[in-house]
Tab-separated table of C-alpha atoms in Angstrom:
chain	number	residue	atom	x	y	z
Y	97	MET	CA	-9.790	19.038	-19.302
Y	98	ALA	CA	-11.864	18.966	-15.788
Y	99	ARG	CA	-11.048	16.321	-13.375
Y	100	LYS	CA	-13.870	13.535	-12.818
Y	101	LYS	CA	-15.856	13.791	-9.814
Y	102	ILE	CA	-16.785	10.817	-7.795
Y	103	PHE	CA	-19.638	11.362	-5.167
Y	104	ILE	CA	-20.147	9.322	-2.310
Y	105	CYS	CA	-23.277	9.011	-0.141
Y	106	ASP	CA	-22.977	6.780	3.121
Y	107	ASP	CA	-24.357	7.493	6.664
Y	108	ASP	CA	-21.475	5.279	7.725
Y	109	LYS	CA	-18.602	7.756	8.260
Y	110	GLY	CA	-16.125	4.448	8.101
Y	111	ILE	CA	-17.177	3.344	4.456
Y	112	SER	CA	-16.971	6.900	3.254
Y	113	GLU	CA	-13.530	7.852	4.809
Y	114	MET	CA	-12.313	4.715	3.229
Y	115	LEU	CA	-14.243	4.949	0.013
Y	116	GLU	CA	-12.508	8.322	-0.207
Y	117	MET	CA	-8.958	7.040	0.429
Y	118	ILE	CA	-9.436	4.194	-2.304
Y	119	PHE	CA	-10.156	7.321	-4.919
Y	120	GLU	CA	-6.995	9.245	-3.918
Y	121	PHE	CA	-5.279	6.771	-6.273
Y	122	ILE	CA	-7.201	7.777	-9.635
Y	123	ASP	CA	-7.159	11.197	-10.597
Y	124	ALA	CA	-10.617	12.280	-9.286
Y	125	ASP	CA	-11.865	14.908	-7.171
Y	126	THR	CA	-13.906	12.839	-4.245
Y	127	ILE	CA	-17.435	14.424	-2.688
Y	128	VAL	CA	-18.229	12.803	0.461
Y	129	GLU	CA	-21.896	13.151	1.981
Y	130	THR	CA	-22.726	11.113	5.269
Y	131	ASN	CA	-26.239	12.932	5.399
Y	132	SER	CA	-29.109	11.265	2.490
Y	133	LEU	CA	-30.761	15.011	3.542
Y	134	ASN	CA	-28.088	16.935	2.011
Y	135	ALA	CA	-27.474	14.744	-0.869
Y	136	TYR	CA	-29.716	15.797	-3.255
Y	137	GLU	CA	-28.653	19.225	-3.271
Y	138	ARG	CA	-25.217	18.918	-3.236
Y	139	LEU	CA	-25.396	16.380	-6.281
Y	140	ARG	CA	-27.320	19.451	-8.178
Y	141	HIS	CA	-24.475	21.730	-7.313
Y	142	TYR	CA	-21.381	19.627	-8.215
Y	143	LYS	CA	-22.952	17.553	-11.068
Y	144	PRO	CA	-20.492	13.897	-10.503
Y	145	ASP	CA	-19.661	11.754	-12.878
Y	146	VAL	CA	-20.334	8.862	-10.732
Y	147	LEU	CA	-22.291	8.459	-7.275
Y	148	ILE	CA	-21.733	5.652	-5.099
Y	149	VAL	CA	-24.615	5.138	-2.873
Y	150	ASP	CA	-25.735	3.451	0.196
Y	151	LEU	CA	-29.356	1.730	-0.273
Y	152	TRP	CA	-30.316	1.559	3.671
Y	153	MET	CA	-29.754	5.103	4.877
Y	154	PRO	CA	-32.106	7.030	7.960
Y	155	VAL	CA	-34.536	9.433	6.243
Y	156	ILE	CA	-33.888	9.348	2.531
Y	157	SER	CA	-33.116	5.842	1.364
Y	158	GLY	CA	-30.496	5.230	-1.442
Y	159	ASP	CA	-33.772	4.170	-3.638
Y	160	LEU	CA	-35.445	6.970	-3.239
Y	161	LEU	CA	-32.438	9.529	-4.061
Y	162	ILE	CA	-31.467	7.236	-7.185
Y	163	GLN	CA	-35.345	7.736	-8.262
Y	164	LYS	CA	-34.878	11.247	-7.449
Y	165	ILE	CA	-31.834	11.827	-9.600
Y	166	ARG	CA	-33.197	9.414	-12.258
Y	167	LYS	CA	-36.010	12.030	-12.655
Y	168	ASP	CA	-33.725	15.626	-12.912
Y	169	ARG	CA	-32.611	15.669	-16.769
Y	170	ASP	CA	-29.153	17.273	-15.065
Y	171	LEU	CA	-28.010	14.432	-13.188
Y	172	SER	CA	-29.696	11.460	-15.395
Y	173	ASN	CA	-26.236	11.052	-16.649
Y	174	ILE	CA	-24.979	10.086	-13.398
Y	175	PHE	CA	-23.099	6.780	-13.457
Y	176	ILE	CA	-24.990	5.151	-10.031
Y	177	LEU	CA	-23.140	2.571	-8.024
Y	178	CYS	CA	-25.237	1.200	-5.275
Y	179	ILE	CA	-23.835	-0.407	-2.554
Y	180	SER	CA	-25.577	-2.661	0.493
Y	181	ALA	CA	-25.713	-5.486	2.554
Y	182	SER	CA	-29.336	-6.053	1.905
Y	183	ARG	CA	-30.163	-9.661	0.697
Y	184	ASP	CA	-32.808	-8.092	-1.812
Y	185	GLY	CA	-30.094	-5.098	-2.306
Y	186	ARG	CA	-29.382	-5.752	-5.920
Y	187	THR	CA	-33.291	-5.691	-6.781
Y	188	ILE	CA	-34.106	-2.550	-5.126
Y	189	ALA	CA	-31.215	-0.982	-6.459
Y	190	LEU	CA	-31.749	-1.868	-10.188
Y	191	ASP	CA	-35.401	-1.131	-10.188
Y	192	ALA	CA	-34.528	2.141	-8.660
Y	193	GLY	CA	-32.464	3.174	-11.587
Y	194	ALA	CA	-28.959	2.529	-10.415
Y	195	ASP	CA	-26.406	1.190	-13.165
Y	196	MET	CA	-24.732	-1.118	-10.889
Y	197	PHE	CA	-25.098	-2.771	-7.392
Y	198	LEU	CA	-22.145	-4.230	-5.336
Y	199	PRO	CA	-23.188	-5.964	-2.250
Y	200	LYS	CA	-21.187	-5.414	0.883
Y	201	PRO	CA	-18.678	-6.019	2.002
Y	202	PHE	CA	-17.059	-5.506	-0.863
Y	203	ASP	CA	-14.061	-6.049	-2.004
Y	204	MET	CA	-11.568	-2.570	-2.708
Y	205	ASP	CA	-10.386	-3.879	-6.312
Y	206	ASP	CA	-13.487	-4.394	-7.485
Y	207	ILE	CA	-14.942	-1.165	-6.232
Y	208	LEU	CA	-11.830	0.881	-7.943
Y	209	SER	CA	-12.153	-1.113	-11.069
Y	210	ILE	CA	-15.831	-0.292	-11.224
Y	211	VAL	CA	-15.552	3.466	-10.921
Y	212	GLU	CA	-12.731	3.490	-13.273
Y	213	ASP	CA	-14.600	1.530	-15.972
Y	214	ALA	CA	-17.629	3.761	-15.364
Y	215	LEU	CA	-15.506	7.037	-15.375
Y	216	LYS	CA	-14.007	6.253	-19.012
Y	217	ILE	CA	-17.196	5.366	-20.416
Y	218	GLU	CA	-18.480	8.521	-18.722
Y	219	SER	CA	-15.656	10.335	-20.825
Y	220	ALA	CA	-16.141	8.447	-23.834
Y	221	ASN	CA	-19.601	10.719	-23.845
């Protein structure tokens, strides 16, 4: 069975690196992209099971990336967790098509639990 893939897209390298370390504890490959301009093509290449995406990034915002993914048949089944410190982030993320929203700062156990649950759901399909 192929290993599950988690794709992290956040322009904050500190958060991206921290998330990458957290996901070393589960049996999954982690791909990190800090430049939102590169994210879509890399998503098409890797076809991850889970995407964690920041809402506010330079050039291509998380909500625009989510909308583009949801329109792409090859990527439409990705579980998308949107993270942001924005006050109205939950509404923006869910309206764009995210499966879930987690406000920053978040608890490490919470994000790990969400991703583990998403990977179990994905493997059941």
